[in-house]
């Protein structure tokens, strides 16, 4: 991260750093490979809401603290010896954190170095774009401890398909960054030493575009994914019509024709 300003850690296990219009949202429990716990999930939801409400934020980059892990998944100290209602309350925070990433109007890039396992992989799958270091390791190992990746499978399966999801869930096998890219879980794989710079460059490019159009496009892509082709074409035609009459559309076309940078409204 270059030229970043650190925001004081006013929430447990999550911190925010700013670099211009880019907000780095950092899972901050490196001593346990950024393992997810209820407090971290709640803090992540709160931070995403805060950043999404900030008009000066053009893109969010989600990463893990340190170089060993994005997140190694659930903190196993939290997942035994409780009553059903206690588990349900905790599992709700997992589902809510995945949904929070998807619901933000601001684009979220996951920058993955090291382990992204279980719930960590769920966060990666929920992001809009993923850039992975060549040392990243992915997987859904829950089956090896007598659990099944029920919640995270919802977001992962939509990317890789039901057959591949079944293989990952039932075997618990890990896979590397290139395999993640091949199955659609990662967009780009870069050398580990250049991950943060590559993520920042991608985030800066996204942040230079119209926030209104980015938000509209993010919502439309996720909405249309649940429709059949006919419904999706009708829906997307409606979205494009709305896009065409937006001020930023006219601004962008005029700027292109006049060979000048656009100033988004």
PDB file of C-alpha atoms in Angstrom:
ATOM      1  CA  UNK A   1       0.000   0.000   0.000  1.00  0.00           C
ATOM      2  CA  UNK A   2       1.430   3.347  -0.983  1.00  0.00           C
ATOM      3  CA  UNK A   3       0.698   6.678   0.653  1.00  0.00           C
ATOM      4  CA  UNK A   4      -1.824   5.118   3.028  1.00  0.00           C
ATOM      5  CA  UNK A   5      -3.338   6.709   6.089  1.00  0.00           C
ATOM      6  CA  UNK A   6      -4.217   4.475   8.998  1.00  0.00           C
ATOM      7  CA  UNK A   7      -7.576   4.744  10.706  1.00  0.00           C
ATOM      8  CA  UNK A   8      -7.368   3.923  14.442  1.00  0.00           C
ATOM      9  CA  UNK A   9      -8.641   0.395  15.182  1.00  0.00           C
ATOM     10  CA  UNK A  10     -11.958   1.329  16.782  1.00  0.00           C
ATOM     11  CA  UNK A  11     -13.398  -2.175  16.268  1.00  0.00           C
ATOM     12  CA  UNK A  12     -11.965  -5.564  17.242  1.00  0.00           C
ATOM     13  CA  UNK A  13     -10.024  -7.609  14.711  1.00  0.00           C
ATOM     14  CA  UNK A  14     -10.641  -5.298  11.741  1.00  0.00           C
ATOM     15  CA  UNK A  15      -8.851  -2.155  10.692  1.00  0.00           C
ATOM     16  CA  UNK A  16      -9.185   0.330   7.846  1.00  0.00           C
ATOM     17  CA  UNK A  17      -6.395   2.041   5.941  1.00  0.00           C
ATOM     18  CA  UNK A  18      -6.966   4.685   3.273  1.00  0.00           C
ATOM     19  CA  UNK A  19      -4.989   5.419   0.127  1.00  0.00           C
ATOM     20  CA  UNK A  20      -6.764   8.146  -1.790  1.00  0.00           C
ATOM     21  CA  UNK A  21     -10.161   6.789  -2.848  1.00  0.00           C
ATOM     22  CA  UNK A  22      -9.140   3.232  -1.982  1.00  0.00           C
ATOM     23  CA  UNK A  23     -10.082   1.756   1.401  1.00  0.00           C
ATOM     24  CA  UNK A  24      -8.121  -1.261   2.620  1.00  0.00           C
ATOM     25  CA  UNK A  25     -10.283  -3.360   4.906  1.00  0.00           C
ATOM     26  CA  UNK A  26      -7.943  -5.635   6.835  1.00  0.00           C
ATOM     27  CA  UNK A  27      -8.817  -8.768   8.812  1.00  0.00           C
ATOM     28  CA  UNK A  28      -6.500  -8.272  11.749  1.00  0.00           C
ATOM     29  CA  UNK A  29      -5.821 -11.445  13.752  1.00  0.00           C
ATOM     30  CA  UNK A  30      -2.499 -12.514  12.235  1.00  0.00           C
ATOM     31  CA  UNK A  31      -1.526 -14.511  15.331  1.00  0.00           C
ATOM     32  CA  UNK A  32      -4.279 -17.035  14.451  1.00  0.00           C
ATOM     33  CA  UNK A  33      -4.084 -16.707  10.648  1.00  0.00           C
ATOM     34  CA  UNK A  34      -6.907 -14.146  10.736  1.00  0.00           C
ATOM     35  CA  UNK A  35      -9.355 -16.798  11.898  1.00  0.00           C
ATOM     36  CA  UNK A  36     -12.965 -15.646  11.817  1.00  0.00           C
ATOM     37  CA  UNK A  37     -14.935 -15.239  15.015  1.00  0.00           C
ATOM     38  CA  UNK A  38     -18.267 -13.643  15.844  1.00  0.00           C
ATOM     39  CA  UNK A  39     -16.648 -10.371  16.910  1.00  0.00           C
ATOM     40  CA  UNK A  40     -14.692 -10.169  13.658  1.00  0.00           C
ATOM     41  CA  UNK A  41     -17.762 -10.929  11.542  1.00  0.00           C
ATOM     42  CA  UNK A  42     -19.728  -8.183  13.283  1.00  0.00           C
ATOM     43  CA  UNK A  43     -16.813  -5.772  12.937  1.00  0.00           C
ATOM     44  CA  UNK A  44     -16.519  -6.588   9.246  1.00  0.00           C
ATOM     45  CA  UNK A  45     -20.212  -5.895   8.679  1.00  0.00           C
ATOM     46  CA  UNK A  46     -19.927  -2.599  10.550  1.00  0.00           C
ATOM     47  CA  UNK A  47     -16.833  -1.541   8.601  1.00  0.00           C
ATOM     48  CA  UNK A  48     -18.408  -2.383   5.241  1.00  0.00           C
ATOM     49  CA  UNK A  49     -21.466  -0.303   6.139  1.00  0.00           C
ATOM     50  CA  UNK A  50     -19.263   2.606   7.207  1.00  0.00           C
ATOM     51  CA  UNK A  51     -17.203   2.526   4.016  1.00  0.00           C
ATOM     52  CA  UNK A  52     -20.221   2.101   1.761  1.00  0.00           C
ATOM     53  CA  UNK A  53     -21.766   5.228   3.289  1.00  0.00           C
ATOM     54  CA  UNK A  54     -18.583   7.241   2.589  1.00  0.00           C
ATOM     55  CA  UNK A  55     -18.794   8.919  -0.824  1.00  0.00           C
ATOM     56  CA  UNK A  56     -15.028   9.447  -0.856  1.00  0.00           C
ATOM     57  CA  UNK A  57     -14.441   5.677  -1.060  1.00  0.00           C
ATOM     58  CA  UNK A  58     -14.243   4.502  -4.652  1.00  0.00           C
ATOM     59  CA  UNK A  59     -13.224   0.895  -4.051  1.00  0.00           C
ATOM     60  CA  UNK A  60     -12.693  -1.456  -1.093  1.00  0.00           C
ATOM     61  CA  UNK A  61      -9.831  -3.954  -0.959  1.00  0.00           C
ATOM     62  CA  UNK A  62     -10.361  -6.780   1.533  1.00  0.00           C
ATOM     63  CA  UNK A  63      -7.192  -8.523   2.741  1.00  0.00           C
ATOM     64  CA  UNK A  64      -5.711 -10.319   5.714  1.00  0.00           C
ATOM     65  CA  UNK A  65      -3.057  -8.878   7.995  1.00  0.00           C
ATOM     66  CA  UNK A  66       0.413 -10.300   7.478  1.00  0.00           C
ATOM     67  CA  UNK A  67       1.619 -12.568   4.718  1.00  0.00           C
ATOM     68  CA  UNK A  68       0.585 -16.031   5.943  1.00  0.00           C
ATOM     69  CA  UNK A  69      -3.175 -15.915   5.533  1.00  0.00           C
ATOM     70  CA  UNK A  70      -6.125 -14.049   4.104  1.00  0.00           C
ATOM     71  CA  UNK A  71      -8.197 -16.026   6.608  1.00  0.00           C
ATOM     72  CA  UNK A  72      -7.802 -19.663   7.618  1.00  0.00           C
ATOM     73  CA  UNK A  73     -11.532 -19.930   8.361  1.00  0.00           C
ATOM     74  CA  UNK A  74     -13.513 -20.210  11.565  1.00  0.00           C
ATOM     75  CA  UNK A  75     -11.810 -19.998  14.935  1.00  0.00           C
ATOM     76  CA  UNK A  76     -12.274 -23.578  16.147  1.00  0.00           C
ATOM     77  CA  UNK A  77     -12.332 -22.411  19.749  1.00  0.00           C
ATOM     78  CA  UNK A  78     -15.798 -20.987  19.030  1.00  0.00           C
ATOM     79  CA  UNK A  79     -17.384 -23.983  17.355  1.00  0.00           C
ATOM     80  CA  UNK A  80     -17.845 -26.591  20.095  1.00  0.00           C
ATOM     81  CA  UNK A  81     -19.829 -27.116  23.293  1.00  0.00           C
ATOM     82  CA  UNK A  82     -22.733 -24.736  22.676  1.00  0.00           C
ATOM     83  CA  UNK A  83     -26.490 -24.943  22.430  1.00  0.00           C
ATOM     84  CA  UNK A  84     -28.284 -24.789  19.091  1.00  0.00           C
ATOM     85  CA  UNK A  85     -29.549 -21.246  19.655  1.00  0.00           C
ATOM     86  CA  UNK A  86     -26.014 -20.055  20.431  1.00  0.00           C
ATOM     87  CA  UNK A  87     -24.671 -21.658  17.283  1.00  0.00           C
ATOM     88  CA  UNK A  88     -27.485 -20.163  15.222  1.00  0.00           C
ATOM     89  CA  UNK A  89     -26.682 -16.651  16.462  1.00  0.00           C
ATOM     90  CA  UNK A  90     -23.019 -17.126  15.557  1.00  0.00           C
ATOM     91  CA  UNK A  91     -23.745 -18.680  12.181  1.00  0.00           C
ATOM     92  CA  UNK A  92     -26.067 -15.773  11.375  1.00  0.00           C
ATOM     93  CA  UNK A  93     -23.043 -13.461  11.583  1.00  0.00           C
ATOM     94  CA  UNK A  94     -21.241 -15.599   8.993  1.00  0.00           C
ATOM     95  CA  UNK A  95     -24.161 -15.377   6.578  1.00  0.00           C
ATOM     96  CA  UNK A  96     -24.572 -11.669   7.276  1.00  0.00           C
ATOM     97  CA  UNK A  97     -20.894 -10.921   6.590  1.00  0.00           C
ATOM     98  CA  UNK A  98     -21.084 -12.651   3.188  1.00  0.00           C
ATOM     99  CA  UNK A  99     -24.289 -10.801   2.384  1.00  0.00           C
ATOM    100  CA  UNK A 100     -22.768  -7.486   3.489  1.00  0.00           C
ATOM    101  CA  UNK A 101     -20.022  -7.812   0.886  1.00  0.00           C
ATOM    102  CA  UNK A 102     -22.562  -8.588  -1.806  1.00  0.00           C
ATOM    103  CA  UNK A 103     -24.917  -5.760  -0.743  1.00  0.00           C
ATOM    104  CA  UNK A 104     -22.361  -2.949  -0.697  1.00  0.00           C
ATOM    105  CA  UNK A 105     -22.787  -0.607  -3.624  1.00  0.00           C
ATOM    106  CA  UNK A 106     -19.004  -0.052  -3.572  1.00  0.00           C
ATOM    107  CA  UNK A 107     -16.992  -2.692  -5.420  1.00  0.00           C
ATOM    108  CA  UNK A 108     -15.016  -5.068  -3.184  1.00  0.00           C
ATOM    109  CA  UNK A 109     -11.760  -6.660  -4.332  1.00  0.00           C
ATOM    110  CA  UNK A 110     -10.395  -9.585  -2.319  1.00  0.00           C
ATOM    111  CA  UNK A 111      -6.573  -9.600  -2.290  1.00  0.00           C
ATOM    112  CA  UNK A 112      -5.532 -13.084  -1.204  1.00  0.00           C
ATOM    113  CA  UNK A 113      -2.167 -14.106   0.152  1.00  0.00           C
ATOM    114  CA  UNK A 114      -1.593 -17.390   1.986  1.00  0.00           C
ATOM    115  CA  UNK A 115      -4.516 -19.398   3.315  1.00  0.00           C
ATOM    116  CA  UNK A 116      -8.127 -18.720   2.316  1.00  0.00           C
ATOM    117  CA  UNK A 117      -9.956 -21.656   3.846  1.00  0.00           C
ATOM    118  CA  UNK A 118     -13.545 -22.319   4.920  1.00  0.00           C
ATOM    119  CA  UNK A 119     -15.171 -19.038   5.849  1.00  0.00           C
ATOM    120  CA  UNK A 120     -12.150 -17.224   4.428  1.00  0.00           C
ATOM    121  CA  UNK A 121     -12.904 -18.727   1.027  1.00  0.00           C
ATOM    122  CA  UNK A 122     -16.526 -17.705   1.505  1.00  0.00           C
ATOM    123  CA  UNK A 123     -15.456 -14.068   1.865  1.00  0.00           C
ATOM    124  CA  UNK A 124     -13.330 -14.392  -1.266  1.00  0.00           C
ATOM    125  CA  UNK A 125     -16.246 -15.830  -3.239  1.00  0.00           C
ATOM    126  CA  UNK A 126     -18.551 -13.033  -2.066  1.00  0.00           C
ATOM    127  CA  UNK A 127     -16.209 -10.329  -3.385  1.00  0.00           C
ATOM    128  CA  UNK A 128     -16.735  -8.713  -6.784  1.00  0.00           C
ATOM    129  CA  UNK A 129     -13.196  -9.342  -8.041  1.00  0.00           C
ATOM    130  CA  UNK A 130     -10.338 -11.462  -6.682  1.00  0.00           C
ATOM    131  CA  UNK A 131      -6.612 -11.037  -7.141  1.00  0.00           C
ATOM    132  CA  UNK A 132      -4.541 -13.859  -5.667  1.00  0.00           C
ATOM    133  CA  UNK A 133      -0.861 -14.204  -4.875  1.00  0.00           C
ATOM    134  CA  UNK A 134       0.857 -17.219  -6.378  1.00  0.00           C
ATOM    135  CA  UNK A 135       1.353 -18.581  -2.851  1.00  0.00           C
ATOM    136  CA  UNK A 136      -2.371 -18.541  -2.017  1.00  0.00           C
ATOM    137  CA  UNK A 137      -3.994 -21.771  -0.805  1.00  0.00           C
ATOM    138  CA  UNK A 138      -7.752 -22.307  -0.999  1.00  0.00           C
ATOM    139  CA  UNK A 139     -10.135 -24.956   0.268  1.00  0.00           C
ATOM    140  CA  UNK A 140     -13.236 -25.974   2.201  1.00  0.00           C
ATOM    141  CA  UNK A 141     -11.776 -28.381   4.801  1.00  0.00           C
ATOM    142  CA  UNK A 142     -14.818 -28.473   7.097  1.00  0.00           C
ATOM    143  CA  UNK A 143     -15.568 -32.127   6.300  1.00  0.00           C
ATOM    144  CA  UNK A 144     -12.291 -33.130   7.969  1.00  0.00           C
ATOM    145  CA  UNK A 145     -13.595 -31.936  11.361  1.00  0.00           C
ATOM    146  CA  UNK A 146     -17.098 -33.338  11.007  1.00  0.00           C
ATOM    147  CA  UNK A 147     -18.746 -30.228   9.598  1.00  0.00           C
ATOM    148  CA  UNK A 148     -20.075 -29.295   6.154  1.00  0.00           C
ATOM    149  CA  UNK A 149     -19.595 -25.885   4.455  1.00  0.00           C
ATOM    150  CA  UNK A 150     -23.313 -25.193   4.281  1.00  0.00           C
ATOM    151  CA  UNK A 151     -23.322 -21.384   4.404  1.00  0.00           C
ATOM    152  CA  UNK A 152     -20.273 -20.604   2.294  1.00  0.00           C
ATOM    153  CA  UNK A 153     -21.333 -23.118  -0.358  1.00  0.00           C
ATOM    154  CA  UNK A 154     -24.116 -20.707  -1.339  1.00  0.00           C
ATOM    155  CA  UNK A 155     -21.685 -18.094  -2.682  1.00  0.00           C
ATOM    156  CA  UNK A 156     -18.981 -20.507  -3.856  1.00  0.00           C
ATOM    157  CA  UNK A 157     -21.327 -22.780  -5.822  1.00  0.00           C
ATOM    158  CA  UNK A 158     -22.676 -19.848  -7.829  1.00  0.00           C
ATOM    159  CA  UNK A 159     -19.175 -19.330  -9.205  1.00  0.00           C
ATOM    160  CA  UNK A 160     -17.823 -22.846  -9.697  1.00  0.00           C
ATOM    161  CA  UNK A 161     -21.033 -24.834 -10.261  1.00  0.00           C
ATOM    162  CA  UNK A 162     -22.660 -27.662  -8.293  1.00  0.00           C
ATOM    163  CA  UNK A 163     -20.400 -30.523  -9.429  1.00  0.00           C
ATOM    164  CA  UNK A 164     -17.167 -28.767  -8.492  1.00  0.00           C
ATOM    165  CA  UNK A 165     -18.712 -27.534  -5.246  1.00  0.00           C
ATOM    166  CA  UNK A 166     -19.566 -31.105  -4.334  1.00  0.00           C
ATOM    167  CA  UNK A 167     -15.987 -32.196  -4.978  1.00  0.00           C
ATOM    168  CA  UNK A 168     -14.498 -29.462  -2.812  1.00  0.00           C
ATOM    169  CA  UNK A 169     -17.023 -29.898   0.007  1.00  0.00           C
ATOM    170  CA  UNK A 170     -16.910 -33.698   0.183  1.00  0.00           C
ATOM    171  CA  UNK A 171     -13.144 -34.124  -0.169  1.00  0.00           C
ATOM    172  CA  UNK A 172     -11.901 -31.094   1.772  1.00  0.00           C
ATOM    173  CA  UNK A 173      -8.939 -30.921  -0.606  1.00  0.00           C
ATOM    174  CA  UNK A 174      -6.930 -27.737  -0.935  1.00  0.00           C
ATOM    175  CA  UNK A 175      -6.013 -26.090  -4.235  1.00  0.00           C
ATOM    176  CA  UNK A 176      -3.618 -23.399  -5.413  1.00  0.00           C
ATOM    177  CA  UNK A 177      -4.112 -19.953  -6.915  1.00  0.00           C
ATOM    178  CA  UNK A 178      -3.864 -21.102 -10.532  1.00  0.00           C
ATOM    179  CA  UNK A 179      -6.517 -23.749  -9.908  1.00  0.00           C
ATOM    180  CA  UNK A 180      -8.682 -21.094  -8.242  1.00  0.00           C
ATOM    181  CA  UNK A 181      -8.357 -18.938 -11.343  1.00  0.00           C
ATOM    182  CA  UNK A 182      -9.199 -21.864 -13.624  1.00  0.00           C
ATOM    183  CA  UNK A 183     -12.437 -22.530 -11.734  1.00  0.00           C
ATOM    184  CA  UNK A 184     -13.413 -18.842 -11.661  1.00  0.00           C
ATOM    185  CA  UNK A 185     -12.714 -18.084  -7.994  1.00  0.00           C
ATOM    186  CA  UNK A 186      -9.804 -15.762  -8.823  1.00  0.00           C
ATOM    187  CA  UNK A 187      -9.590 -13.240 -11.643  1.00  0.00           C
ATOM    188  CA  UNK A 188      -5.829 -12.767 -11.598  1.00  0.00           C
ATOM    189  CA  UNK A 189      -2.771 -14.476 -10.127  1.00  0.00           C
ATOM    190  CA  UNK A 190       0.298 -12.345  -9.447  1.00  0.00           C
ATOM    191  CA  UNK A 191       3.668 -12.862  -7.723  1.00  0.00           C
ATOM    192  CA  UNK A 192       3.259 -12.704  -3.939  1.00  0.00           C
ATOM    193  CA  UNK A 193       5.776  -9.875  -3.602  1.00  0.00           C
ATOM    194  CA  UNK A 194       3.668  -7.633  -5.848  1.00  0.00           C
ATOM    195  CA  UNK A 195       0.177  -8.516  -4.583  1.00  0.00           C
ATOM    196  CA  UNK A 196      -0.592  -5.313  -2.691  1.00  0.00           C
ATOM    197  CA  UNK A 197       0.675  -3.102  -5.515  1.00  0.00           C
ATOM    198  CA  UNK A 198      -1.323  -5.069  -8.083  1.00  0.00           C
ATOM    199  CA  UNK A 199      -4.461  -4.878  -5.939  1.00  0.00           C
ATOM    200  CA  UNK A 200      -4.008  -1.154  -5.449  1.00  0.00           C
ATOM    201  CA  UNK A 201      -3.556  -0.570  -9.185  1.00  0.00           C
ATOM    202  CA  UNK A 202      -6.745  -2.500  -9.958  1.00  0.00           C
ATOM    203  CA  UNK A 203      -8.649  -0.682  -7.209  1.00  0.00           C
ATOM    204  CA  UNK A 204      -7.426   2.700  -8.456  1.00  0.00           C
ATOM    205  CA  UNK A 205      -8.671   1.904 -11.962  1.00  0.00           C
ATOM    206  CA  UNK A 206     -12.112   0.949 -10.664  1.00  0.00           C
ATOM    207  CA  UNK A 207     -12.243   4.004  -8.400  1.00  0.00           C
ATOM    208  CA  UNK A 208     -11.648   6.240 -11.437  1.00  0.00           C
ATOM    209  CA  UNK A 209     -14.976   5.251 -12.998  1.00  0.00           C
ATOM    210  CA  UNK A 210     -18.468   6.571 -12.242  1.00  0.00           C
ATOM    211  CA  UNK A 211     -19.525   5.419  -8.759  1.00  0.00           C
ATOM    212  CA  UNK A 212     -23.176   5.480  -9.799  1.00  0.00           C
ATOM    213  CA  UNK A 213     -22.593   3.261 -12.834  1.00  0.00           C
ATOM    214  CA  UNK A 214     -20.357   0.869 -10.896  1.00  0.00           C
ATOM    215  CA  UNK A 215     -23.035   0.475  -8.238  1.00  0.00           C
ATOM    216  CA  UNK A 216     -25.747  -0.034 -10.823  1.00  0.00           C
ATOM    217  CA  UNK A 217     -23.649  -2.598 -12.664  1.00  0.00           C
ATOM    218  CA  UNK A 218     -22.791  -4.541  -9.499  1.00  0.00           C
ATOM    219  CA  UNK A 219     -26.446  -4.792  -8.533  1.00  0.00           C
ATOM    220  CA  UNK A 220     -27.523  -5.752 -12.045  1.00  0.00           C
ATOM    221  CA  UNK A 221     -24.956  -8.529 -12.471  1.00  0.00           C
ATOM    222  CA  UNK A 222     -25.926 -10.160  -9.183  1.00  0.00           C
ATOM    223  CA  UNK A 223     -29.653  -9.776  -9.832  1.00  0.00           C
ATOM    224  CA  UNK A 224     -29.580 -11.137 -13.384  1.00  0.00           C
ATOM    225  CA  UNK A 225     -27.542 -14.173 -12.281  1.00  0.00           C
ATOM    226  CA  UNK A 226     -30.676 -15.633 -10.698  1.00  0.00           C
ATOM    227  CA  UNK A 227     -32.860 -15.232 -13.814  1.00  0.00           C
ATOM    228  CA  UNK A 228     -33.363 -17.322 -16.912  1.00  0.00           C
ATOM    229  CA  UNK A 229     -32.009 -15.894 -20.169  1.00  0.00           C
ATOM    230  CA  UNK A 230     -35.258 -14.285 -21.309  1.00  0.00           C
ATOM    231  CA  UNK A 231     -35.851 -12.574 -17.977  1.00  0.00           C
ATOM    232  CA  UNK A 232     -32.236 -11.465 -17.797  1.00  0.00           C
ATOM    233  CA  UNK A 233     -32.295  -9.902 -21.264  1.00  0.00           C
ATOM    234  CA  UNK A 234     -35.456  -7.938 -20.436  1.00  0.00           C
ATOM    235  CA  UNK A 235     -34.048  -6.860 -17.093  1.00  0.00           C
ATOM    236  CA  UNK A 236     -30.706  -5.796 -18.553  1.00  0.00           C
ATOM    237  CA  UNK A 237     -32.454  -3.865 -21.332  1.00  0.00           C
ATOM    238  CA  UNK A 238     -34.294  -1.913 -18.651  1.00  0.00           C
ATOM    239  CA  UNK A 239     -31.032  -1.309 -16.762  1.00  0.00           C
ATOM    240  CA  UNK A 240     -29.240  -0.064 -19.890  1.00  0.00           C
ATOM    241  CA  UNK A 241     -32.111   2.300 -20.643  1.00  0.00           C
ATOM    242  CA  UNK A 242     -31.803   3.760 -17.147  1.00  0.00           C
ATOM    243  CA  UNK A 243     -28.020   3.930 -17.512  1.00  0.00           C
ATOM    244  CA  UNK A 244     -28.253   5.804 -20.816  1.00  0.00           C
ATOM    245  CA  UNK A 245     -30.216   8.707 -19.295  1.00  0.00           C
ATOM    246  CA  UNK A 246     -27.976   9.039 -16.228  1.00  0.00           C
ATOM    247  CA  UNK A 247     -25.898  12.248 -16.046  1.00  0.00           C
ATOM    248  CA  UNK A 248     -22.665  10.242 -15.818  1.00  0.00           C
ATOM    249  CA  UNK A 249     -23.459   8.485 -19.087  1.00  0.00           C
ATOM    250  CA  UNK A 250     -23.774  11.798 -20.918  1.00  0.00           C
ATOM    251  CA  UNK A 251     -20.661  13.073 -19.145  1.00  0.00           C
ATOM    252  CA  UNK A 252     -18.628  10.031 -20.137  1.00  0.00           C
ATOM    253  CA  UNK A 253     -19.664  10.088 -23.797  1.00  0.00           C
ATOM    254  CA  UNK A 254     -19.028  13.837 -24.093  1.00  0.00           C
ATOM    255  CA  UNK A 255     -15.605  13.516 -22.477  1.00  0.00           C
ATOM    256  CA  UNK A 256     -14.656  10.701 -24.858  1.00  0.00           C
ATOM    257  CA  UNK A 257     -15.722  12.654 -27.925  1.00  0.00           C
ATOM    258  CA  UNK A 258     -13.926  15.769 -26.700  1.00  0.00           C
ATOM    259  CA  UNK A 259     -10.795  13.762 -25.770  1.00  0.00           C
ATOM    260  CA  UNK A 260     -10.741  14.893 -22.133  1.00  0.00           C
ATOM    261  CA  UNK A 261     -11.014  13.096 -18.782  1.00  0.00           C
ATOM    262  CA  UNK A 262     -14.578  12.795 -17.483  1.00  0.00           C
ATOM    263  CA  UNK A 263     -15.655  14.503 -14.267  1.00  0.00           C
ATOM    264  CA  UNK A 264     -18.302  12.277 -12.763  1.00  0.00           C
ATOM    265  CA  UNK A 265     -21.313  13.943 -11.160  1.00  0.00           C
TER     266      UNK A 265
END
